[in-house]
Short mmCIF file of C-alpha atoms in Angstrom, two decimals:
data_model
loop_
_atom_site.label_atom_id
_atom_site.label_comp_id
_atom_site.label_asym_id
_atom_site.label_seq_id
_atom_site.Cartn_x
_atom_site.Cartn_y
_atom_site.Cartn_z
CA GLU A 21 61.68 8.32 22.24
CA ILE A 22 59.73 8.52 18.90
CA GLN A 23 60.35 6.16 16.59
CA MET A 24 60.31 6.87 12.86
CA THR A 25 59.53 3.84 10.65
CA GLN A 26 59.71 4.29 6.45
CA SER A 27 58.14 2.09 3.96
CA PRO A 28 59.13 0.97 2.07
CA SER A 29 62.95 0.06 2.24
CA THR A 30 63.62 -0.53 -1.71
CA LEU A 31 61.71 0.64 -4.34
CA SER A 32 63.01 0.77 -8.21
CA ALA A 33 60.29 2.91 -10.59
CA SER A 34 60.73 4.42 -13.52
CA VAL A 35 61.42 7.71 -15.02
CA GLY A 36 57.94 9.89 -15.32
CA ASP A 37 55.61 7.83 -12.58
CA ARG A 38 55.09 8.86 -9.68
CA VAL A 39 56.23 7.66 -6.31
CA THR A 40 55.11 8.24 -3.15
CA ILE A 41 57.17 6.90 0.65
CA THR A 42 55.74 6.56 3.60
CA CYS A 43 57.00 7.13 7.01
CA ARG A 44 54.94 6.73 10.42
CA ALA A 45 55.70 7.99 14.02
CA SER A 46 54.92 6.04 16.61
CA GLN A 47 53.16 8.76 18.34
CA SER A 48 51.46 12.31 17.11
CA ILE A 49 54.39 14.71 15.92
CA ILE A 50 51.71 17.44 14.60
CA SER A 51 53.23 18.44 11.62
CA TRP A 52 57.18 18.26 12.62
CA LEU A 53 58.46 16.61 10.38
CA ALA A 54 61.02 16.90 7.33
CA TRP A 55 62.36 14.98 4.41
CA TYR A 56 66.42 14.35 2.86
CA GLN A 57 67.16 13.53 0.12
CA GLN A 58 70.81 11.66 0.10
CA LYS A 59 73.25 10.71 -2.29
CA PRO A 60 75.84 8.50 -2.01
CA GLY A 61 79.40 10.53 -0.92
CA LYS A 62 76.91 13.57 -0.18
CA ALA A 63 75.28 15.37 2.69
CA PRO A 64 71.17 14.62 2.66
CA ASN A 65 69.41 17.60 1.79
CA LEU A 66 66.93 18.99 2.94
CA LEU A 67 63.34 18.67 0.15
CA ILE A 68 60.76 19.52 2.33
CA TYR A 69 59.76 20.57 6.54
CA LYS A 70 57.01 21.53 8.32
CA ALA A 71 56.02 17.88 6.32
CA SER A 72 54.45 20.37 3.77
CA SER A 73 56.52 23.54 3.18
CA LEU A 74 58.68 23.16 -0.07
CA GLU A 75 62.77 24.50 1.26
CA SER A 76 63.73 27.09 -2.18
CA GLY A 77 65.52 25.54 -4.73
CA VAL A 78 63.76 22.10 -4.62
CA PRO A 79 62.04 21.85 -7.74
CA SER A 80 58.03 21.34 -7.44
CA ARG A 81 57.48 17.59 -9.12
CA PHE A 82 58.43 17.24 -4.64
CA SER A 83 55.74 17.33 -2.13
CA GLY A 84 54.37 16.33 1.45
CA SER A 85 51.69 15.16 3.11
CA GLY A 86 50.08 14.06 6.33
CA ALA A 87 49.71 15.25 10.42
CA GLY A 88 49.94 13.37 13.17
CA THR A 89 51.31 9.91 12.11
CA GLU A 90 51.84 9.34 8.53
CA PHE A 91 53.07 10.96 5.69
CA THR A 92 53.83 10.80 2.53
CA LEU A 93 56.42 12.62 0.12
CA THR A 94 55.58 12.36 -3.20
CA ILE A 95 58.37 12.15 -6.45
CA SER A 96 54.95 13.25 -8.97
CA SER A 97 56.86 13.08 -12.45
CA LEU A 98 60.48 10.97 -11.10
CA GLN A 99 63.57 12.32 -13.52
CA PRO A 100 66.79 10.10 -13.39
CA ASP A 101 68.57 12.88 -10.98
CA ASP A 102 65.76 10.91 -8.87
CA SER A 103 67.87 8.34 -8.11
CA ALA A 104 68.99 7.90 -3.85
CA THR A 105 67.92 7.30 -0.61
CA TYR A 106 65.26 9.51 1.15
CA TYR A 107 64.81 9.99 4.79
CA CYS A 108 62.81 11.72 7.20
CA GLN A 109 63.09 12.96 10.40
CA GLN A 110 60.45 14.13 13.36
CA TYR A 111 61.58 17.13 15.15
CA LYS A 112 58.44 17.19 16.90
CA SER A 113 60.03 15.91 20.27
CA TYR A 114 63.82 16.61 19.86
CA SER A 115 64.76 14.85 17.35
CA SER A 116 64.85 11.26 15.53
CA PHE A 117 65.76 9.59 11.89
CA GLY A 118 63.49 7.13 9.73
CA GLN A 119 65.70 4.25 8.27
CA GLY A 120 65.90 5.75 4.78
CA THR A 121 64.29 5.00 1.47
CA LYS A 122 66.40 3.53 -1.22
CA LEU A 123 64.87 4.96 -4.83
CA GLU A 124 65.54 3.34 -8.64
CA ILE A 125 65.51 3.93 -11.70
CA LYS A 126 64.27 1.27 -13.67
CA GLU B 26 76.72 31.81 0.42
CA VAL B 27 76.60 29.25 3.52
CA GLN B 28 79.10 26.34 3.60
CA LEU B 29 80.19 24.84 6.54
CA VAL B 30 83.63 22.42 7.06
CA GLU B 31 83.43 20.25 9.35
CA SER B 32 87.42 18.76 11.26
CA GLY B 33 88.23 16.49 14.06
CA GLY B 34 87.84 13.52 13.11
CA GLY B 35 90.01 10.33 12.98
CA LEU B 36 91.17 7.36 14.57
CA VAL B 37 90.64 7.13 18.90
CA GLN B 38 90.81 4.57 20.50
CA PRO B 39 87.88 3.42 23.31
CA GLY B 40 87.64 4.85 26.23
CA GLY B 41 89.76 8.29 24.70
CA SER B 42 88.37 11.77 23.97
CA LEU B 43 88.14 13.70 20.50
CA ARG B 44 86.95 17.68 19.65
CA LEU B 45 85.13 17.78 16.18
CA SER B 46 84.70 21.40 15.25
CA CYS B 47 82.25 23.10 12.83
CA ALA B 48 83.49 26.34 10.68
CA ALA B 49 81.02 28.98 8.98
CA SER B 50 80.63 31.05 6.53
CA GLY B 51 77.63 32.90 5.16
CA PHE B 52 75.64 33.15 8.54
CA THR B 53 77.06 33.60 11.88
CA VAL B 54 76.95 30.16 14.71
CA SER B 55 76.08 32.24 16.98
CA GLY B 56 72.33 33.03 15.85
CA ASN B 57 71.11 30.36 15.16
CA TYR B 58 70.23 26.87 15.27
CA MET B 59 72.52 24.40 15.58
CA SER B 60 72.76 20.26 14.98
CA TRP B 61 74.79 17.24 15.62
CA VAL B 62 74.45 14.37 13.59
CA ARG B 63 76.06 10.99 12.69
CA GLN B 64 76.00 8.67 10.07
CA SER B 65 76.81 4.96 9.93
CA PRO B 66 76.06 1.71 7.96
CA ARG B 67 74.63 0.26 11.17
CA LYS B 68 72.21 3.24 12.87
CA GLY B 69 71.81 4.96 9.29
CA LEU B 70 71.33 8.32 10.31
CA GLU B 71 71.25 8.94 13.93
CA TRP B 72 70.71 12.98 15.40
CA VAL B 73 73.38 13.64 18.12
CA SER B 74 72.98 17.23 19.51
CA LEU B 75 71.29 20.53 19.21
CA ILE B 76 72.22 24.32 21.15
CA ASN B 77 69.59 26.85 20.54
CA ASN B 78 70.06 30.73 19.56
CA ASP B 79 69.35 30.82 23.52
CA ASP B 80 72.74 28.59 23.75
CA ASN B 81 70.09 26.22 25.63
CA THR B 82 71.23 22.18 24.30
CA TYR B 83 70.12 18.37 23.82
CA TYR B 84 71.50 15.87 23.41
CA ALA B 85 70.44 11.89 22.77
CA ASP B 86 70.38 9.86 25.54
CA SER B 87 73.19 7.56 23.56
CA VAL B 88 75.47 10.66 23.91
CA LYS B 89 74.33 12.63 26.87
CA GLY B 90 76.64 13.11 29.31
CA ARG B 91 79.62 12.17 26.83
CA PHE B 92 79.66 14.76 24.56
CA THR B 93 78.81 19.08 25.25
CA ILE B 94 77.95 21.08 22.18
CA SER B 95 79.33 24.29 22.06
CA ARG B 96 80.22 26.74 20.33
CA ASP B 97 82.51 30.21 20.22
CA LYS B 98 80.99 33.56 18.11
CA SER B 99 85.34 35.55 17.65
CA LYS B 100 85.93 31.86 15.77
CA ASN B 101 81.97 31.55 13.83
CA THR B 102 82.98 27.35 14.88
CA LEU B 103 80.19 25.67 16.27
CA TYR B 104 82.63 21.93 18.70
CA LEU B 105 81.50 18.42 19.84
CA GLN B 106 84.09 17.33 22.83
CA MET B 107 83.70 13.31 22.91
CA SER B 108 85.14 11.86 25.65
CA SER B 109 84.42 7.90 26.82
CA LEU B 110 83.97 6.55 23.21
CA ARG B 111 82.80 3.56 22.36
CA GLY B 112 82.54 1.87 19.20
CA GLU B 113 79.10 2.41 18.24
CA ASP B 114 80.14 6.18 18.60
CA THR B 115 82.31 5.00 15.29
CA ALA B 116 80.40 6.99 12.24
CA VAL B 117 80.33 10.15 9.98
CA TYR B 118 79.45 13.45 11.94
CA TYR B 119 78.26 16.19 10.45
CA CYS B 120 76.88 19.96 11.75
CA ALA B 121 74.10 21.78 9.90
CA SER B 122 72.36 24.83 10.72
CA GLY B 123 68.71 24.38 10.96
CA GLY B 124 66.08 25.60 9.04
CA SER B 125 63.20 27.50 9.75
CA GLY B 126 61.51 25.34 12.34
CA GLY B 127 65.02 25.17 14.48
CA TRP B 128 65.54 21.69 14.82
CA ASP B 129 65.07 21.38 10.47
CA LEU B 130 68.18 20.60 9.07
CA LYS B 131 69.13 23.28 6.23
CA SER B 132 72.92 23.61 5.62
CA TRP B 133 74.63 20.05 6.45
CA GLY B 134 78.90 20.13 6.38
CA GLN B 135 80.69 17.70 4.12
CA GLY B 136 80.74 15.07 7.42
CA THR B 137 84.23 14.38 9.82
CA LEU B 138 84.65 10.50 9.88
CA VAL B 139 85.18 9.13 13.55
CA THR B 140 87.19 6.02 14.11
CA VAL B 141 87.41 3.97 17.57
CA SER B 142 88.75 1.36 17.44
CA SER B 143 91.65 -0.78 19.80
#
């Protein structure tokens, strides 16, 4: 099974900040990576697929990059509504998720 | 508008069985990759199973041989038959439809809680 490791586990930032979350895979997943946002009591919401493709309807301040084993999710200008937990998911070999990064607004 | 509604969760004893349903509207279950994903405080998000548009099925090692994914075209519904349930199967179970890659998860239901306890 491919292990996915996210860092940091928690993150506190201010409105307007540029925020970066990292996801590392235990082996190459090429670009088969997705990012999700989850708010309390709700299902996850797809933000990015295939490492860097923005899902329809997702604000353009979200972007994804990387390939192989290291990937990043960037929020270019943090908004209050971005307070949530973010997960990466690999789908190169079956599927597995990272443990999540909880993003708080200062 | 795509909508997925899960049902069938509840309290079940260890070793018992349960069938989850996921009723879809706004698209056809049979023509899409469909997945089950679960979430618990202990293990976080965990992929459980997928059925692709050729009806090939895939399972996480933790549920292989105990869970079965299927779908009913006439009812536009996805199912997860769970047997030999264990305490570690306790979680909120979500169904989800595949995105452009099939295995990425574009639309999700609201989830149904399964509790395995005596």
